[in-house]
Coordinates of C-alpha atoms in Angstrom, one line a residue:
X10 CA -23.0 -135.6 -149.7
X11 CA -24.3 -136.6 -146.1
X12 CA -27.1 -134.2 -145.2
X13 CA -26.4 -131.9 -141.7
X14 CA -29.1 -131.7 -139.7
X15 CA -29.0 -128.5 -137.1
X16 CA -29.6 -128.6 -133.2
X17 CA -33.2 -127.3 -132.3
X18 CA -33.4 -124.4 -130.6
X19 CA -33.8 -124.1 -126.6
X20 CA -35.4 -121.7 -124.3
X21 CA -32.5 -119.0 -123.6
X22 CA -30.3 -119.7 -126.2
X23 CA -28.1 -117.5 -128.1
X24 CA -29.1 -115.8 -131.5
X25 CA -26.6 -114.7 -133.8
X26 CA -27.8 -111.5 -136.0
X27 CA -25.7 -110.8 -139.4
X28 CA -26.4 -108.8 -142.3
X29 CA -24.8 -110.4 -145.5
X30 CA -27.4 -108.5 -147.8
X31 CA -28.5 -104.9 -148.3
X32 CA -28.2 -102.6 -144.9
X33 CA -32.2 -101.8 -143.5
X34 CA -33.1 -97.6 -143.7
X35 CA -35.2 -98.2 -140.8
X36 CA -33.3 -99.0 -137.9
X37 CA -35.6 -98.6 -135.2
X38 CA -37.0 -102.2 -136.7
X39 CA -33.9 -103.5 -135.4
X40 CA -34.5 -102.8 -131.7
X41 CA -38.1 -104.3 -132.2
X42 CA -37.3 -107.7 -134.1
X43 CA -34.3 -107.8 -130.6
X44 CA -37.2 -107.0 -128.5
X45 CA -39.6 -109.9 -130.2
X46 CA -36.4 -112.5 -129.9
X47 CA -35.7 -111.7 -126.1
X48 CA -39.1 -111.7 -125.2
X49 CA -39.5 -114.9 -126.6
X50 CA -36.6 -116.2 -124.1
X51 CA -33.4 -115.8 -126.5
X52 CA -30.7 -114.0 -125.9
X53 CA -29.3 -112.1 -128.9
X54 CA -25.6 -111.3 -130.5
X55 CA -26.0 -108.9 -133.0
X56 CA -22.6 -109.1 -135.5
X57 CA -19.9 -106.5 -135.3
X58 CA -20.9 -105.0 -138.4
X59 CA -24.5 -105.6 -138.7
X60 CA -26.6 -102.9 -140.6
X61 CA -23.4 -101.3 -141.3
X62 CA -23.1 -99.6 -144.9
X63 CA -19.7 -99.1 -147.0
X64 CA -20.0 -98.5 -151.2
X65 CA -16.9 -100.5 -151.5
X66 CA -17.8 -103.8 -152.6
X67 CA -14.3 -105.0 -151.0
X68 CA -15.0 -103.5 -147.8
X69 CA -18.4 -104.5 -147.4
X70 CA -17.9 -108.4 -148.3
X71 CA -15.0 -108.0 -145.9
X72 CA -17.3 -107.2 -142.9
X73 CA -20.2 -109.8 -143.8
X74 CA -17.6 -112.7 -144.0
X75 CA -16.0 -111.8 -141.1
X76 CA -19.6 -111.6 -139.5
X77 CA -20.5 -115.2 -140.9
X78 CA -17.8 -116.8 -140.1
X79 CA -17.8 -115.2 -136.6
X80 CA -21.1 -116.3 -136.0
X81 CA -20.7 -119.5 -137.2
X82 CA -17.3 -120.1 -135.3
X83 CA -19.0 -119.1 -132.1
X84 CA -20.2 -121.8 -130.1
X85 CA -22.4 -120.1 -127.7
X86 CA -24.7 -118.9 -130.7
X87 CA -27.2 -121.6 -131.6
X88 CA -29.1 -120.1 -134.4
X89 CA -28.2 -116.9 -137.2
X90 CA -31.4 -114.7 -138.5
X91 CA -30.1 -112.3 -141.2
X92 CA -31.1 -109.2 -141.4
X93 CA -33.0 -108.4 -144.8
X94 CA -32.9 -109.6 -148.5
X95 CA -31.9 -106.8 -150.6
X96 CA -28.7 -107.9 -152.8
X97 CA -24.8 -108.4 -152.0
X98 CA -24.9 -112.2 -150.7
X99 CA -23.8 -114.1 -153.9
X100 CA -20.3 -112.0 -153.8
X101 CA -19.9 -114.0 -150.5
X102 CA -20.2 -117.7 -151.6
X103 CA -16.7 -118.1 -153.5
X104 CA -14.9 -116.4 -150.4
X105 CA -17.1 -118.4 -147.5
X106 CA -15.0 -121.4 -145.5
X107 CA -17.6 -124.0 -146.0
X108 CA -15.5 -126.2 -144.2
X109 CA -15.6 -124.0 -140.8
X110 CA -19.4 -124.3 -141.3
X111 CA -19.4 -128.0 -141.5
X112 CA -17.3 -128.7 -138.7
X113 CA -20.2 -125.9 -136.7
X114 CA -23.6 -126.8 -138.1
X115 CA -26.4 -124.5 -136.3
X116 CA -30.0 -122.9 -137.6
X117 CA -29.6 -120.0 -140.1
X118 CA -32.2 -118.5 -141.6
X119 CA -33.5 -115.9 -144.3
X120 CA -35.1 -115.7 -148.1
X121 CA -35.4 -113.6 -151.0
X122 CA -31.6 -112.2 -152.0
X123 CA -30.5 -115.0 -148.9
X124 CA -31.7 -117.9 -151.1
X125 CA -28.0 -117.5 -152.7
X126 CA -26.4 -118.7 -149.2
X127 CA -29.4 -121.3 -148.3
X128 CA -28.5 -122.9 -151.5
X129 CA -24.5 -122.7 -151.3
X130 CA -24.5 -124.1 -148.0
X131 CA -26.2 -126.9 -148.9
X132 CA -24.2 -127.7 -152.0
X133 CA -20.9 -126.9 -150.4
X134 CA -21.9 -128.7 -147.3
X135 CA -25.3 -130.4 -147.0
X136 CA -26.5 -128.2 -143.9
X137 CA -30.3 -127.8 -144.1
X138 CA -30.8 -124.3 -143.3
X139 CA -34.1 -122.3 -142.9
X140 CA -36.0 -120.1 -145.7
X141 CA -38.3 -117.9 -143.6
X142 CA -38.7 -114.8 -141.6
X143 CA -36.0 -112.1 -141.1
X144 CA -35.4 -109.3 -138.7
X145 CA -37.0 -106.2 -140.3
X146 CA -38.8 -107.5 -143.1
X147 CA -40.9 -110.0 -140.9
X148 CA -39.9 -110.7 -137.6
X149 CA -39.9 -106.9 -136.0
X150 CA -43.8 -107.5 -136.1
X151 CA -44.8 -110.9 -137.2
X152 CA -48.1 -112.5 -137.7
X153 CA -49.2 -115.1 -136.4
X154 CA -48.7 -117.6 -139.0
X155 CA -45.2 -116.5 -139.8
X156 CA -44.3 -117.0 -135.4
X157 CA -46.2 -120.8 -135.7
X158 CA -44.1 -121.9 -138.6
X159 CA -41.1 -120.0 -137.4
X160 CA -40.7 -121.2 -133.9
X161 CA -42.3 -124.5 -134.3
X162 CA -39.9 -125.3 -137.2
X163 CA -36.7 -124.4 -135.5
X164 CA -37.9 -125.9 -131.9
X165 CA -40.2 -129.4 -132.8
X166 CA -38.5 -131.3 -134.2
X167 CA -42.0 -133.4 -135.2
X168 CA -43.8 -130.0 -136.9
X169 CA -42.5 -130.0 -140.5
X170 CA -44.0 -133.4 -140.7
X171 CA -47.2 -131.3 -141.3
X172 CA -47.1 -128.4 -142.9
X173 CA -50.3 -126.1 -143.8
X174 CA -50.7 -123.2 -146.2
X175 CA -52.6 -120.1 -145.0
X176 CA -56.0 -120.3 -146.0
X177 CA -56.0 -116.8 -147.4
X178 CA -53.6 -118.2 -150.2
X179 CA -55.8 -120.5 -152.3
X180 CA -53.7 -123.5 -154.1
X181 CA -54.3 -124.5 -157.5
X182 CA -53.6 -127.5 -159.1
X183 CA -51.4 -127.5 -162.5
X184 CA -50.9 -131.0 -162.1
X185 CA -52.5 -134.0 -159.8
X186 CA -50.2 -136.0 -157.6
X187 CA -47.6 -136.6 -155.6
X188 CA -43.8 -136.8 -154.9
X189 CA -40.6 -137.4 -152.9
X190 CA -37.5 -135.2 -152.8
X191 CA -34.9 -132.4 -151.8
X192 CA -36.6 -129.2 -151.0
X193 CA -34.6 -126.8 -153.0
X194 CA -35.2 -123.3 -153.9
X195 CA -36.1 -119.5 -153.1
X196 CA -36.5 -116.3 -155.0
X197 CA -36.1 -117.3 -158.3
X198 CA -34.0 -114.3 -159.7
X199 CA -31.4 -115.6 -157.3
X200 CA -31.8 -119.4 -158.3
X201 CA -31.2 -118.7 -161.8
X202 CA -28.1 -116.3 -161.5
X203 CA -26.7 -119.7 -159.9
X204 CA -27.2 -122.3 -162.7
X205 CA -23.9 -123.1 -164.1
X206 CA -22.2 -122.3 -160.6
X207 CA -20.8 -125.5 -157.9
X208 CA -23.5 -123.3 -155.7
X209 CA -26.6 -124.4 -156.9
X210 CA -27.5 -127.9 -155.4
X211 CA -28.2 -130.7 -157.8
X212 CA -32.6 -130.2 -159.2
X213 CA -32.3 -134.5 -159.5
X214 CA -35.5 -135.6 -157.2
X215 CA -36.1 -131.9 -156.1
X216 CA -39.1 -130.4 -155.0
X217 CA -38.2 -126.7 -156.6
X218 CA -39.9 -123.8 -154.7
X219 CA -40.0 -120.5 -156.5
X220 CA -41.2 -117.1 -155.5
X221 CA -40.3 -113.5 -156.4
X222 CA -41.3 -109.7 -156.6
X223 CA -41.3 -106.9 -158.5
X224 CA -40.7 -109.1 -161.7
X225 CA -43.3 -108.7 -164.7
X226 CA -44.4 -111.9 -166.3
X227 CA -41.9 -111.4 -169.3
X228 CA -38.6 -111.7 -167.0
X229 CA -40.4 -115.1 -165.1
X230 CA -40.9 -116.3 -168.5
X231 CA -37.3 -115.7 -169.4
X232 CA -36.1 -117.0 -165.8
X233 CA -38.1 -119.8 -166.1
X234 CA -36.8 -120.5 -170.0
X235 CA -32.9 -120.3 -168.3
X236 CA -34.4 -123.7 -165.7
X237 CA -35.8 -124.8 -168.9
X238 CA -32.8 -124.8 -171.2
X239 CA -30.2 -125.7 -168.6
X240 CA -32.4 -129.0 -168.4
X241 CA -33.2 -128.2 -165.3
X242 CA -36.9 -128.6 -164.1
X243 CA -37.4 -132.1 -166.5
X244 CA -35.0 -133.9 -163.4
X245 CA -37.7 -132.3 -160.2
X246 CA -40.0 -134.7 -159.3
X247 CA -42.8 -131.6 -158.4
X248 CA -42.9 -127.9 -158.1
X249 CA -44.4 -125.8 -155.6
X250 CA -44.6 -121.7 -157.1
X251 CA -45.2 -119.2 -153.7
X252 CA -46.0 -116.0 -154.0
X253 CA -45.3 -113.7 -157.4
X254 CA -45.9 -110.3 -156.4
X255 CA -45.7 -107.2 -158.7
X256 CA -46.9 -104.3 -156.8
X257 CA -48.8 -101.9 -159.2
X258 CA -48.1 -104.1 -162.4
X259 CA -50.2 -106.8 -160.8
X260 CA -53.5 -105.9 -163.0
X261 CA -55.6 -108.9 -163.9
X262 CA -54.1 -109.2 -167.6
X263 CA -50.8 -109.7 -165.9
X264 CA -51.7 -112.1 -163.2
X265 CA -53.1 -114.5 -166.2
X266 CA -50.5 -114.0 -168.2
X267 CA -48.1 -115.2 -165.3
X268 CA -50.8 -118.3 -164.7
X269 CA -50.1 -119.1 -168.2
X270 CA -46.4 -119.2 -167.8
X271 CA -46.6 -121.1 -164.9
X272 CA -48.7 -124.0 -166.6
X273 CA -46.8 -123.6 -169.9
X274 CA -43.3 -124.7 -167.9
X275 CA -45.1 -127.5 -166.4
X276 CA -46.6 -129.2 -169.3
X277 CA -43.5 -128.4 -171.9
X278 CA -40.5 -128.4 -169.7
X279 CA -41.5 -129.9 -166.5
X280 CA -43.1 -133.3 -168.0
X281 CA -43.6 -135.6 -164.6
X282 CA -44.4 -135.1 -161.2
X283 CA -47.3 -132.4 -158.9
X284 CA -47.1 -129.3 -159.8
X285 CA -48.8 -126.5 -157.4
X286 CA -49.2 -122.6 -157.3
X287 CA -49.9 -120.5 -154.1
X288 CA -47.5 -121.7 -151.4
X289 CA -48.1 -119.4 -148.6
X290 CA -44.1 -118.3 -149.4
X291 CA -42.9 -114.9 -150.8
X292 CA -42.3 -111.6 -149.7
X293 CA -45.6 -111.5 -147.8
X294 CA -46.8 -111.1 -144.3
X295 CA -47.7 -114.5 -143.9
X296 CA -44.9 -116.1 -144.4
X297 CA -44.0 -120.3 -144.7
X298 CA -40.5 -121.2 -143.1
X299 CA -38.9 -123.7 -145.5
X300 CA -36.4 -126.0 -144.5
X301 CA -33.8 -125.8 -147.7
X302 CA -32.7 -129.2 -148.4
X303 CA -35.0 -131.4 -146.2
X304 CA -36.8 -134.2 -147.4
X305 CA -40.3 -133.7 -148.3
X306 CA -43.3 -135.2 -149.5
X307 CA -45.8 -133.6 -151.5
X308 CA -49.6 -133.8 -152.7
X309 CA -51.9 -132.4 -154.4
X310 CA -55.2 -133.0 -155.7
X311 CA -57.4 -131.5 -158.9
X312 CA -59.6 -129.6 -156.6
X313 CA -56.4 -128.4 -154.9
X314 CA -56.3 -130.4 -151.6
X315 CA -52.6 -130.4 -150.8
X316 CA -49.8 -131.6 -148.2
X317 CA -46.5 -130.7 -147.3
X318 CA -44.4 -132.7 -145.0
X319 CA -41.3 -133.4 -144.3
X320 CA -40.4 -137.4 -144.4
X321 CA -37.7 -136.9 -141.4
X322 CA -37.3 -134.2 -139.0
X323 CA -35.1 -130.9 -139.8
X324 CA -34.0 -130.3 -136.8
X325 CA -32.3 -132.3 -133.6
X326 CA -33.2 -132.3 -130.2

């Protein structure tokens, strides 16, 4: 499948806001991540239905496709930002029109339970789409990391030739070297509800990116046994794990026991290719925006110099 690339974004063009996850209990962030866009020089659509809550699985998928496809149809909106992770979004991808969103490629992003639709759309269609900041989990009051990689990413079309991690997330080298491929990846919960689906894009030549929260070592061990067993992470050509946070659980026995996991996959399952730990990706302030799908190469060293860049751009003027 030919890959889509979207349309950058221009001064005082239209954003598209949907919520295809969980609804956000603070919706006074809402007004502020508007604020942030506008003052940036965007106009904003928010979705008929977004933030709304209903209990009825039926009623609520009803209202986030409609709000998708809406946003997708329109032509004045150049760019969707979803609202929040949360959960809901995978009940979505066997009811979506892929073809209406091939026929209207534009920038969407979002991460964590969003992964589900980033990786859909680029099986069902090949649209790169963007795994970054969100309304009112990062963009209501971003950092500066998270606005460089987030604006320059959706409006230079020459920045994710260079990418750079934040320095206050260290990288460690598993394993020495360097490799070509797909982007493809997210929270890793979501990733591995999708093997066996037509939703999760082919690992061949990937570069997998993994993060996730609030999951103790033992379930990433078993997550990570699922990639393994479904002969998944023997076809990447390199792996890049984020962020692995796990709130009060994160003591130091844990954190080395999650280390070990890491570097257990990568010498028994994944036998070829670099293989890196502490992308500055994850739920966490400073966030990486990740363009799902995009060709990338990769580096890294055993003293843990590394590079990130993308071999075309991921967006068009």
């Amino acid at each position: 499948m030919k890959t889509i690339t979207p349309k950058a974004l221009h001064k005082g063009d239209t954003i598209g806001l949907i919520s295809p996850s969980s609804h956000c209990a603070y919706p006074e962030k809402i007004g502020q991540a508007i604020g942030y866009l506008e003052k940036n020089g965007y106009q904003v659509k928010p979705s008929r239905h977004l933030n709304c809550i209903d209990t009825d699985p039926a009623i609520a998928d009803q209202h986030k496709l409609h709000d998708l496809h809406e946003m997708f149809r329109e032509p004045a909106i150049k760019a969707i930002i979803c609202l929040r992770g949360g959960a809901g979004a995978s009940r979505l991808l066997k009811k979506i029109d892929y073809s209406l969103i091939a026929d209207n490629p534009k920038i969407f992003v979002g991460y964590s339970d969003i992964t589900a639709l980033s990786l859909a759309l680029f099986a069902k269609t090949g649209l790169i789409s963007f795994s970054g900041p969100m309304l009112t989990t990062e963009l209501y009051e971003p950092t500066p990391y998270t606005e460089e990689h987030f604006w320059e990413m959706l409006t230079s079309p020459s920045y994710a030739l260079s990418l750079r991690n934040h320095p206050a997330h260290p990288v460690t080298c598993i394993r020495a070297g360097e490799a070509e491929g797909s982007l493809i990846g997210g929270n890793l919960s979501v990733l591995s509800s999708m093997i066996g689906t037509p939703y999760l894009p082919s690992l061949n030549d990937a570069l997998l990116f993994l993060e996730d929260i609030n999951e103790p070592a033992y379930r990433i061990d078993r997550m990570l046994s699922h990639l393994d067993n479904a002969a998944l992470l023997a076809s990447c050509k390199g792996v890049l794990f984020g962020q692995f946070g796990n709130g009060a659980e994160n003591t130091k026995e844990e954190h080395l026991r999650l280390q070990n996991i890491f570097a257990y996959y990568s010498e028994h399952a994944h036998t070829n290719g670099p293989v890196m730990r502490g992308l500055s990706y994850g739920h966490i302030r400073n966030l990486m925006t990740i363009p799902v799908g995009a060709r990338f190469k990769m580096r890294v060293t055993e003293t843990g110099d590394f590079s990130l860049g993308a071999l075309h751009p991921v967006i068009e003027e």
